[in-house]
Coordinates of C-alpha atoms in Angstrom, one line a residue:
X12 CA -76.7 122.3 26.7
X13 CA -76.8 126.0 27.0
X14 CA -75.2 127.9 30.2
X15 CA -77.6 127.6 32.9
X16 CA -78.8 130.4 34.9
X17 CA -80.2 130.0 38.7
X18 CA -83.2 131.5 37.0
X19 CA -83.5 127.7 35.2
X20 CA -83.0 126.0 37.9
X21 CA -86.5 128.1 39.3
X22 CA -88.2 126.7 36.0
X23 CA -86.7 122.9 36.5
X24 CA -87.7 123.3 40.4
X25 CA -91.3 124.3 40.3
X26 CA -91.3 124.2 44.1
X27 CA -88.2 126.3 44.4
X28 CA -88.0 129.6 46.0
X29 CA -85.1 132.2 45.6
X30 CA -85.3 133.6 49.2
X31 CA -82.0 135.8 47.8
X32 CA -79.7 136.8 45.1
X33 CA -79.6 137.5 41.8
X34 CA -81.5 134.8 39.0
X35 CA -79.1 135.8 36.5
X36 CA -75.9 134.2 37.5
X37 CA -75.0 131.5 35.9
X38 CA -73.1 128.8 37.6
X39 CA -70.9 125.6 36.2
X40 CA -73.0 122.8 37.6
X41 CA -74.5 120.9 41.1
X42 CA -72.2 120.0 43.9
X43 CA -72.9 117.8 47.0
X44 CA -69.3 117.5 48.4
X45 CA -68.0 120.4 50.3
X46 CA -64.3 119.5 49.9
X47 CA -64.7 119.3 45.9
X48 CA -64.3 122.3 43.4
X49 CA -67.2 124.9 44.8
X50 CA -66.0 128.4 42.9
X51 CA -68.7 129.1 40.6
X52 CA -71.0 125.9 41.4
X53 CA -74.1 125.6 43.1
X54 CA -73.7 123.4 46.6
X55 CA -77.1 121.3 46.8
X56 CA -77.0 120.3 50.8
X57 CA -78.4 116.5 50.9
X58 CA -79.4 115.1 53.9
X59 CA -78.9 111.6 55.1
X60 CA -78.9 109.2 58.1
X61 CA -75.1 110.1 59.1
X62 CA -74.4 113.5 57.3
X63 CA -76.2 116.6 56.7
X64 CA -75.2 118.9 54.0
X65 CA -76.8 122.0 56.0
X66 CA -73.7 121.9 58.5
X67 CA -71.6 122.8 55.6
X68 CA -72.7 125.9 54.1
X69 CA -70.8 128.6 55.6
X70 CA -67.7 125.9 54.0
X71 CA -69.3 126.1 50.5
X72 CA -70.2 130.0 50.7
X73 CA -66.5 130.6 51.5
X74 CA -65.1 128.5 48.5
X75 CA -67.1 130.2 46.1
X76 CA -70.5 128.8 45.7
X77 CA -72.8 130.5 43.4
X78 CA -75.7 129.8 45.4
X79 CA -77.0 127.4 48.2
X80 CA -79.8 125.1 47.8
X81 CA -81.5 124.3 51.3
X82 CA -84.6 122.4 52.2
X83 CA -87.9 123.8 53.4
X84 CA -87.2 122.3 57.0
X85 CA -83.8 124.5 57.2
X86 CA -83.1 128.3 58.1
X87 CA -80.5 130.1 57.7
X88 CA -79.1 132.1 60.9
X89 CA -78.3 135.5 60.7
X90 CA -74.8 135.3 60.5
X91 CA -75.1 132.6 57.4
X92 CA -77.4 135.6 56.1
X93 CA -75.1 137.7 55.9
X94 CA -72.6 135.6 55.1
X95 CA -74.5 134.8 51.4
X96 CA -74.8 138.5 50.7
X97 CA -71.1 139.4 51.5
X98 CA -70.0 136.5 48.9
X99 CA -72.9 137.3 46.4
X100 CA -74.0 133.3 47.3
X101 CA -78.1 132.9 46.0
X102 CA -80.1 131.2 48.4
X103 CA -82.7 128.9 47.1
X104 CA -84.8 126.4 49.0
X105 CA -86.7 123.7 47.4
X106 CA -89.2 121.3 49.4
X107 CA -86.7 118.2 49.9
X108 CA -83.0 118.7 48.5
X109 CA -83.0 114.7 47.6
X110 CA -85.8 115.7 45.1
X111 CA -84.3 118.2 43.6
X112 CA -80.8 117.0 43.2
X113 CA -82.6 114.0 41.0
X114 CA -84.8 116.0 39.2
X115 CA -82.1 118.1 38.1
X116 CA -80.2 114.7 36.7
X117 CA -83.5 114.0 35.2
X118 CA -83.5 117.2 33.1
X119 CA -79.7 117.0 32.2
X120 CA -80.7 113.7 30.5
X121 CA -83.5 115.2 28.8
X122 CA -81.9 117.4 26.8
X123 CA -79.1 115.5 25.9
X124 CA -79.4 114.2 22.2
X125 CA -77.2 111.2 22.1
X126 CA -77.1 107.9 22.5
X127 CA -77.0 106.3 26.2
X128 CA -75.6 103.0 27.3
X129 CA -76.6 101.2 30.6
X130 CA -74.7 98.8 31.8
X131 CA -75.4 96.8 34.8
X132 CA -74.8 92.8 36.0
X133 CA -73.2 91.2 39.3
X134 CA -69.9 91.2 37.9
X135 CA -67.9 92.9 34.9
X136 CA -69.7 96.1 35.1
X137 CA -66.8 98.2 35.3
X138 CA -64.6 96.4 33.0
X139 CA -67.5 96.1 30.2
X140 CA -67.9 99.7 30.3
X141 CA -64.3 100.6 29.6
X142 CA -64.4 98.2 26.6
X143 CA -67.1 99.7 25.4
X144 CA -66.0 103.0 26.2
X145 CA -63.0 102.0 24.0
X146 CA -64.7 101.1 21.2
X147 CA -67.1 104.1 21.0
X148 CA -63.9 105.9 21.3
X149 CA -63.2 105.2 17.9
X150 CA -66.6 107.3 16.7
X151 CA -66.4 110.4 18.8
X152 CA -66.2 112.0 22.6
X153 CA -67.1 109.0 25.1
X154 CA -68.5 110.1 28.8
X155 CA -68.5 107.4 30.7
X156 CA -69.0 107.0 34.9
X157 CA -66.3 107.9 36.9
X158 CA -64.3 105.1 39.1
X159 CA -67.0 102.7 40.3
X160 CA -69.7 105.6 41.3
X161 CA -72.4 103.9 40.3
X162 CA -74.9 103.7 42.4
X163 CA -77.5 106.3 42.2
X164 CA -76.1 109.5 43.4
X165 CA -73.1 108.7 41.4
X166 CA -74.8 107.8 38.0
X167 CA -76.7 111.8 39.2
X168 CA -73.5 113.1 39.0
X169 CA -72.3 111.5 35.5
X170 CA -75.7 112.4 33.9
X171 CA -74.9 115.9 35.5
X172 CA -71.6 116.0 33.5
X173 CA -73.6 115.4 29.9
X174 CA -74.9 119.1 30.6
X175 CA -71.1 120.0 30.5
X176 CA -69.0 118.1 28.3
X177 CA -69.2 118.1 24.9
X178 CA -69.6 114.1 23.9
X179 CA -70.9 111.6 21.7
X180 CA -71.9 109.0 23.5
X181 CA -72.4 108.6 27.5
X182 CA -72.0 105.3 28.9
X183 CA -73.4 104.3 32.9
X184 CA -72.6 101.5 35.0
X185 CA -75.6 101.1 37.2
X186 CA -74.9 99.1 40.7
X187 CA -77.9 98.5 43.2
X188 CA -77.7 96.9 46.9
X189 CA -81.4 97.5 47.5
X190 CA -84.6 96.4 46.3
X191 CA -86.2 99.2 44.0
X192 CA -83.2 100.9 43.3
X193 CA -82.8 99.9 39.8
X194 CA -86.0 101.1 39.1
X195 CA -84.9 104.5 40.3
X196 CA -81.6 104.8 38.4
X197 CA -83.3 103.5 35.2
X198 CA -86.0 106.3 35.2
X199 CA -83.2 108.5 35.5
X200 CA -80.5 107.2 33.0
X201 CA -84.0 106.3 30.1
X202 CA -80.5 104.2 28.2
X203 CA -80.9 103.9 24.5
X204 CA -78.9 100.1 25.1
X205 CA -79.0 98.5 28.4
X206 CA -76.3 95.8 29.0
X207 CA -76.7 93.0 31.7
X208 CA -73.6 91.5 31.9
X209 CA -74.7 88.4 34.0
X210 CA -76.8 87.5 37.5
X211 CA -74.7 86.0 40.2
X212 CA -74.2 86.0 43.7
X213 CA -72.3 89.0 44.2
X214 CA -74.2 91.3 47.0
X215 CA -76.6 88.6 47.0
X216 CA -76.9 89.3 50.6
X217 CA -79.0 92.4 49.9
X218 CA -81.3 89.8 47.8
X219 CA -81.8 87.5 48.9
X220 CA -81.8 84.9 46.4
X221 CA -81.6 84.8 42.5
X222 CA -84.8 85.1 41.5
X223 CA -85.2 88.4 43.1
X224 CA -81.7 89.7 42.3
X225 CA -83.0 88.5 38.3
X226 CA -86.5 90.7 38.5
X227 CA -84.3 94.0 40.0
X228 CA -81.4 94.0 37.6
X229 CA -83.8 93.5 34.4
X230 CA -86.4 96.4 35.5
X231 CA -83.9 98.2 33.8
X232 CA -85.9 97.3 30.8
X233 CA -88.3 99.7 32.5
X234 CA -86.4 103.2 31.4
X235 CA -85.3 101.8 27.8
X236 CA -86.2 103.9 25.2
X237 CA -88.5 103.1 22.5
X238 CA -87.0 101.1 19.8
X239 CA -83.9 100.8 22.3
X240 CA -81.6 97.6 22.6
X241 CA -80.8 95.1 25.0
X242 CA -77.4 93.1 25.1
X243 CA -77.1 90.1 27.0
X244 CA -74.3 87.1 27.5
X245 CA -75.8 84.0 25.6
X246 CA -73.8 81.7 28.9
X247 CA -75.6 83.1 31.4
X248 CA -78.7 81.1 32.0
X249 CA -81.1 83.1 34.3
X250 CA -80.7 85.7 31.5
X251 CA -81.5 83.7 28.3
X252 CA -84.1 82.0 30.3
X253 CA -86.0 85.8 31.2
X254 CA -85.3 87.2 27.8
X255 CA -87.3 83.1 26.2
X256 CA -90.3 83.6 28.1
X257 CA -90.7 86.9 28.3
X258 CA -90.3 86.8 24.4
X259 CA -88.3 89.9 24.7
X260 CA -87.1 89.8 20.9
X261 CA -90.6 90.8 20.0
X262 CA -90.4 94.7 21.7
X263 CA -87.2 95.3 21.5
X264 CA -83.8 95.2 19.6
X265 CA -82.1 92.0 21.3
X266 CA -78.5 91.0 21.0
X267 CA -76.3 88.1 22.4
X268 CA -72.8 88.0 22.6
X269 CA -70.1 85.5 24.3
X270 CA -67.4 82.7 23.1
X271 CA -68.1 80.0 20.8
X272 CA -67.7 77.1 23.3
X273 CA -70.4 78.5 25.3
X274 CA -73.0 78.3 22.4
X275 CA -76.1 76.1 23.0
X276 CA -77.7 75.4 19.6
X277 CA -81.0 74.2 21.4
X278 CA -80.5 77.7 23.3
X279 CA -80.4 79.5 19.7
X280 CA -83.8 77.5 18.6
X281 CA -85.6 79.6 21.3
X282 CA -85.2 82.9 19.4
X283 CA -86.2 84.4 16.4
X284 CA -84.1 84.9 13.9
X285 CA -84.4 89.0 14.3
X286 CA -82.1 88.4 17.2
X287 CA -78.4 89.2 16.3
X288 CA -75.6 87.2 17.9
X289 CA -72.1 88.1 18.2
X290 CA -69.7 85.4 18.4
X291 CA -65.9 85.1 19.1
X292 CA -64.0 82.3 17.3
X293 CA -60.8 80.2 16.8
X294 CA -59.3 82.3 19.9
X295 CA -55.8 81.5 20.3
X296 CA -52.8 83.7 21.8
X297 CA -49.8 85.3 20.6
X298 CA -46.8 86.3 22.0
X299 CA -44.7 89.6 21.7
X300 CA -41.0 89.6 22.9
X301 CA -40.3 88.5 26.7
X302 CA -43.5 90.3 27.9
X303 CA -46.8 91.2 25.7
X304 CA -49.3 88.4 25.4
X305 CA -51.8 89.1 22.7
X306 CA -55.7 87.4 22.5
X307 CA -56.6 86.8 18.7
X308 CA -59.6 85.6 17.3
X309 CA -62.2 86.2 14.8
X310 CA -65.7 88.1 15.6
X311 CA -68.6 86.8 13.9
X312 CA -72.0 88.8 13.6
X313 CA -75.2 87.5 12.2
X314 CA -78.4 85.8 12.8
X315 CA -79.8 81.8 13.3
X316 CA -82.3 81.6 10.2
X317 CA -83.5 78.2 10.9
X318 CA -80.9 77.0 12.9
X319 CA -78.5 78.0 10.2
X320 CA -76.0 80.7 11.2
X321 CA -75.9 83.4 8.9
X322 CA -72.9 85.9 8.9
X323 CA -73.1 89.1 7.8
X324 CA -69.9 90.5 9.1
X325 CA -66.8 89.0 10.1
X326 CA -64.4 91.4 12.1
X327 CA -60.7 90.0 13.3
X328 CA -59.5 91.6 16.9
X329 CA -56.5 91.3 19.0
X330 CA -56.4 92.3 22.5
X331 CA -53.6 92.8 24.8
X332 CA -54.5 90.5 27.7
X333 CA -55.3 86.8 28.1
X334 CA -58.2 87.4 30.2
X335 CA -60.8 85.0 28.4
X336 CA -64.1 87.2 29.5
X337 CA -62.0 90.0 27.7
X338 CA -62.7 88.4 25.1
X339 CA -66.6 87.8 25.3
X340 CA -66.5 92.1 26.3
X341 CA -64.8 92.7 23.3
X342 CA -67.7 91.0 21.7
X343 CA -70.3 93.0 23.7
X344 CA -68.0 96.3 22.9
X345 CA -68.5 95.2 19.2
X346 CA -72.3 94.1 20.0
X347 CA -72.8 97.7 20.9
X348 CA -71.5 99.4 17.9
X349 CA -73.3 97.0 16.5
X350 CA -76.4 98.4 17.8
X351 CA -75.7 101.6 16.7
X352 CA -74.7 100.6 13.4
X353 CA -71.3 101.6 13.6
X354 CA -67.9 100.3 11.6
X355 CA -67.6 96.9 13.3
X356 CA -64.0 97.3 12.2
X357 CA -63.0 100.4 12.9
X358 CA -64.3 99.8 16.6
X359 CA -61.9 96.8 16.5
X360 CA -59.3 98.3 15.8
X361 CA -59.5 100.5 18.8
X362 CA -59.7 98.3 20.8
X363 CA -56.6 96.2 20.3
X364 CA -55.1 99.2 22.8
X365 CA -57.5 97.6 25.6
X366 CA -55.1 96.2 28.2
X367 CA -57.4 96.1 31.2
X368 CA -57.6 98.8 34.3
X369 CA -56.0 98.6 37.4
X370 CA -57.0 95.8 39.6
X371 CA -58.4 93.9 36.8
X372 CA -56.5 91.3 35.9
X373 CA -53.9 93.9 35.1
X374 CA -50.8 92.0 34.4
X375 CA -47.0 93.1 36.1
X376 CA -43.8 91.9 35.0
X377 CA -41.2 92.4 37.3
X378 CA -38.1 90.2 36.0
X379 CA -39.1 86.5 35.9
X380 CA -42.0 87.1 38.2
X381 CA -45.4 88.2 36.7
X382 CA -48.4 89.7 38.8
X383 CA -51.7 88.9 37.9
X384 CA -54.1 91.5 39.9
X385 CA -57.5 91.1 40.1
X386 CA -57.7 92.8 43.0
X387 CA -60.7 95.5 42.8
X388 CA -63.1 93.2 43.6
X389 CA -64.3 89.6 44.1
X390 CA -67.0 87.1 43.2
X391 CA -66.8 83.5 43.1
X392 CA -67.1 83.3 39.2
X393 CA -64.6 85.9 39.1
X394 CA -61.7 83.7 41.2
X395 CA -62.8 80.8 38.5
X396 CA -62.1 83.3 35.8
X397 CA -58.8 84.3 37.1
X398 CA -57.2 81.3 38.1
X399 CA -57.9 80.4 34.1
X400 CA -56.3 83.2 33.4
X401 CA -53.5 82.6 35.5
X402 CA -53.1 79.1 34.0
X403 CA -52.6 81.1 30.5
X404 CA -50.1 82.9 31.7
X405 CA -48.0 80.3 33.2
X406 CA -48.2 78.7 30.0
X407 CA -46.9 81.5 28.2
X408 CA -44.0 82.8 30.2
X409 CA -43.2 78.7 31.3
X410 CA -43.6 79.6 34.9
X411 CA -44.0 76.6 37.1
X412 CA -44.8 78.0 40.3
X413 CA -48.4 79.9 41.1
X414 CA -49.4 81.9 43.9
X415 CA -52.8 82.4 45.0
X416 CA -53.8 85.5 47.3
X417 CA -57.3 84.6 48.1
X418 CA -59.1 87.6 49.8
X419 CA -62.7 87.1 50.9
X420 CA -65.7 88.0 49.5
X421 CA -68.2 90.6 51.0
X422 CA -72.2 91.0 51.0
X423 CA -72.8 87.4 50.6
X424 CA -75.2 86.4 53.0
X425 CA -76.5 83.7 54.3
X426 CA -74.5 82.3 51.1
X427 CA -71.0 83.0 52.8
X428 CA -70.3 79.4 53.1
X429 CA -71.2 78.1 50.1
X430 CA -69.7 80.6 47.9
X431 CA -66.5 80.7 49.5
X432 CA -66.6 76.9 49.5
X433 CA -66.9 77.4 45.9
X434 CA -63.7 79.2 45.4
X435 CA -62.1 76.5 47.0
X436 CA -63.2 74.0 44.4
X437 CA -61.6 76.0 41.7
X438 CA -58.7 76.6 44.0
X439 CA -58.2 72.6 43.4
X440 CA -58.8 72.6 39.7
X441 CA -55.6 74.4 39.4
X442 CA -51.8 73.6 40.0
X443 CA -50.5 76.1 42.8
X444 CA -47.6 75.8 45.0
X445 CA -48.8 78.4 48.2
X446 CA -51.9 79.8 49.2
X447 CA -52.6 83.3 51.3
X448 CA -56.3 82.8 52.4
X449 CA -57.1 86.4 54.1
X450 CA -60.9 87.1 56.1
X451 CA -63.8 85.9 57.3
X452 CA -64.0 83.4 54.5
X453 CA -60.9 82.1 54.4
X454 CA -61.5 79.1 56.5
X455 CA -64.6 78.0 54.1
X456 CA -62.4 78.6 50.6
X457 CA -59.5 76.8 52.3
X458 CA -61.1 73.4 53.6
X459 CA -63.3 73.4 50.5
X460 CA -60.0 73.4 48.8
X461 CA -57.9 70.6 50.7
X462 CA -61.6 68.3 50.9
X463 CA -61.3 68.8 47.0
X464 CA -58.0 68.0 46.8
X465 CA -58.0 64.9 49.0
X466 CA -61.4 63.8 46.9
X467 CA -59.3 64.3 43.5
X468 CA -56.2 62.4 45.1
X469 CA -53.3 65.6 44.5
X470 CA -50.8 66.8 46.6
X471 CA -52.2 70.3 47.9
X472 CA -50.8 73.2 48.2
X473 CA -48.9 74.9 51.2
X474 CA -51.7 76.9 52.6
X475 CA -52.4 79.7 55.0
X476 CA -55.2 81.6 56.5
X477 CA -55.2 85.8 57.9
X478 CA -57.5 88.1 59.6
X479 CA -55.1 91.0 58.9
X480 CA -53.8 91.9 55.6
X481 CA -50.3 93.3 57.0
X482 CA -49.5 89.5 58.7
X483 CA -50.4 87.9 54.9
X484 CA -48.0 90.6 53.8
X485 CA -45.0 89.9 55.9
X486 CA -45.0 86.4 54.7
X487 CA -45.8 87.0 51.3
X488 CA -42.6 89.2 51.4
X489 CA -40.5 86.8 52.9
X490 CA -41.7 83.8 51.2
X491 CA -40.8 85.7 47.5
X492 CA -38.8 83.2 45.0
X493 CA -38.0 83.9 42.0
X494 CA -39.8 82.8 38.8
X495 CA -43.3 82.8 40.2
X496 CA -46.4 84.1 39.4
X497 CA -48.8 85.8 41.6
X498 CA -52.6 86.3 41.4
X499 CA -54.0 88.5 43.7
X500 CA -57.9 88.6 44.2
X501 CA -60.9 89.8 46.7
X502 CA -62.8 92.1 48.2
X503 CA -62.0 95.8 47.7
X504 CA -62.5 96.4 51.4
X505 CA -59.4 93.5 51.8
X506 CA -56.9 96.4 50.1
X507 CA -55.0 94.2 48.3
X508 CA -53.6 96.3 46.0
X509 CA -52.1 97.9 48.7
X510 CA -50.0 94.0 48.8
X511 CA -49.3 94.3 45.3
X512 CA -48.0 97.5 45.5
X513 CA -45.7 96.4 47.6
X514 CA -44.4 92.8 46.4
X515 CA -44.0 95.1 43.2
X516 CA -41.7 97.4 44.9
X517 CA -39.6 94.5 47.0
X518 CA -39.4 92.6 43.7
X519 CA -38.1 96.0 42.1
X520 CA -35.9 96.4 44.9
X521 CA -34.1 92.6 44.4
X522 CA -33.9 93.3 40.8
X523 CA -32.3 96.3 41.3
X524 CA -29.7 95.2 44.1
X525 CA -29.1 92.2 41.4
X526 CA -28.4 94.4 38.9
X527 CA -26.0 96.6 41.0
X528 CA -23.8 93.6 41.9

């Protein structure tokens, strides 16, 4: 996009009025936040049930701001008046600033020219955007959403930042915790490929139940593009189920991915054979000196012909964590160059430099201890996932002793108890030697836990429950031995990687004074 004027944003507002200043300056781009970067942008004042922009103008006039946008309901005092023509600051109202900050998004994805991926799905949104991101990476300049903003002010603001950055691709992780919303974010993003990674009970509380949580996340088939593509997990059966009787491979471009051992062959008569399937197989693991684990295994992409799978491509990939749904994202990654008929092994290739983000089953070696955080966020598939992950790992360094830090899980619902009690199930499935249960769930995921173990006839683990994060820390601390590992996993709001930060930093410490003796 060209520089923009204030003079374009009176053609993109049709309701706007410049009540002062000059239409000729151009500005760098829309801001909401006072405390952010103002000099040279234009400060949109939102309103909202427990802030009001308009009580920070005279802040954004003072840093700089371009111009002001207010809405018809708000005047300027004298002093602000004034104020705007000593700093050269436009004023501009609009009917409702909501409006206009949206329709401004709207236009910035207009007129950009490449492709756009969606992603959305109860868990794994984050982490199946940065694999993506990382493959496209291989092709050209990636803009991707920012941390987890991703609901729809947030996805505004990346779609604000196509206007700006010169890139290839864009790629949006799309969150919603209220009905409708979806529907909203998906007429703004209009994605070229939307990606559902799954439907679960994450936030469910906002929902619910499945069924409704289903129709929101897949109206964002609403804003896909003509001839666009859909990618969707062939284990997740909500989502195969929608995309069978809604015939879906007959409008649009649709693509499965996922692990061999999750492959239904009665699933795979349901579908024409125009759909594409991306499959990982004969995944094994690899390891480099004391401390690198590597994932190998093969990708295979092609189509069912009569129940006969037909390979066109085979692509070979090696990533640097054992997380087993890194694997089935590294097949939706390649899914998605796929799409966009891209080198299949080039984007492999990039990547095998994929190592996970913080808080995501990110793995720590300290000595003979390993971390295994996982501690951005929580869902009770996700604890399955990274207990199997953790069993990997023992394996691999021959660590016999596991630690589970077991922070609750938020927005549930009236399925509280029956999700925590979940994670207590798989809690039993595993061999563990101390559990740290922390929050309002902690005494469903721990008796769920010792029922399952007394049912299976084991010896349980030495566990313990928390309200407070610091109290779990102190004995975490002190209850340290050597040759352990650790997984950490919850909640954001349950901080825990505030308690990783620290056990790395004690175990740092020990190693250190061990060292120095």
């Amino acid at each position: 996009m060209q520089e923009l004027k204030i003079e374009d944003l009176l053609q993109i507002w049709p309701d706007a009025k410049l009540l002062d200043g000059d239409a000729q300056i151009a500005f760098k781009q829309l801001q909401t936040d006072s405390r952010g970067e103002l000099d040279g942008y234009i400060f949109v004042a939102l309103k909202g049930e427990r802030f009001d922009g308009h009580d920070y103008l005279e802040v954004a006039i003072n840093k700089g701001a371009k111009g002001i946008v207010i809405d018809q309901s708000s005047k300027l005092d004298e002093q602000l008046f004034q104020l705007t023509k000593t700093h050269k600051c436009a004023i501009i109202q609009v009917f409702n600033t909501w409006h206009a900050f949206y329709t401004y998004a709207r236009y910035c994805r207009e007129q950009y020219k490449h492709p756009v991926v969606a992603v959305t799905g109860s868990v794994g949104k984050t982490s199946s955007r940065s694999m993506i991101s990382r493959a496209l990476q291989a092709f050209g300049a990636v803009t991707e959403t920012a941390y987890n903003l991703n609901n729809e002010v947030g996805i505004s603001q990346t779609l604000f930042r196509l206007a700006n950055e010169r890139t290839d691709y864009a790629i949006v992780e799309m969150g919603i915790d209220q009905i409708g919303e979806m529907a909203r974010e998906t007429a703004l993003v209009q994605p070229d490929i939307a990606v559902i990674t799954n439907i679960g009970f994450s936030h469910i509380g906002h929902f619910q139940n499945l069924k409704i949580l289903l129709r929101e996340k897949t109206s964002i088939l609403n804003g896909l593009r003509p001839n666009g593509s859909l990618l969707l997990p062939f284990n997740d059966a909500l989502l195969t189920e929608y995309a069978s009787f809604h015939k879906l491979a007959a409008h649009l471009n649709l693509y499965f991915y996922g692990l061999e051992h999750d492959l239904d062959m009665e699933l795979v008569k349901k579908f024409p054979s125009t759909c594409h399937w991306l499959v990982a197989k004969n995944r094994h693991f690899e390891q480099a000196g004391s401390e690198q684990i590597y994932q190998i295994f093969t990708a295979e992409a092609g189509n069912f012909v009569n129940g006969s799978w037909q390979v066109n491509k085979t692509v070979d990939c090696s990533l640097k964590t054992a997380a087993t749904h890194h694997a089935q994202n590294a097949c939706l990654a390649l899914a998605c160059a796929s799409a966009l008929h891209l080198d299949l092994d080039k984007a492999a290739r990039n990547l095998a430099s994929y190592s996970g983000a913080n808080g995501r089953e990110r793995i720590i070696k300290v000595a003979d201890t390993v971390l295994l955080d996982d501690s951005y966020n929580a869902a009770s598939s996700s604890f399955k996932a990274v207990l199997e992950t953790g069993d990997i790992l023992a394996k691999q360094y021959q660590i016999k002793d596991v630690i589970a830090v077991c922070g609750s899980i938020n927005e549930l619902g009236a399925y509280s108890e029956s999700e925590h009690g979940k994670v207590g199930t798989y809690l039993a499935e595993h061999q563990l030697k101390r559990i740290y249960f922390l929050g309002h769930g902690a005494y469903y995921m721990q008796a769920a836990y010792l029922t399952s173990c007394e049912e299976k006839g084991k010896q349980a683990a030495i566990c313990k429950t928390y309200m407070q994060r610091e109290d779990l820390e102190q004995d975490l601390l002190a209850e340290l031995g050597g040759n352990e590992l650790l997984i950490f996993k919850g909640s954001h709001s349950f901080a825990l990687s505030e308690t990783v930060e620290k056990v790395f930093n004690e175990l740092n410490y020990r190693a250190q004074l061990k060292e120095n003796k």
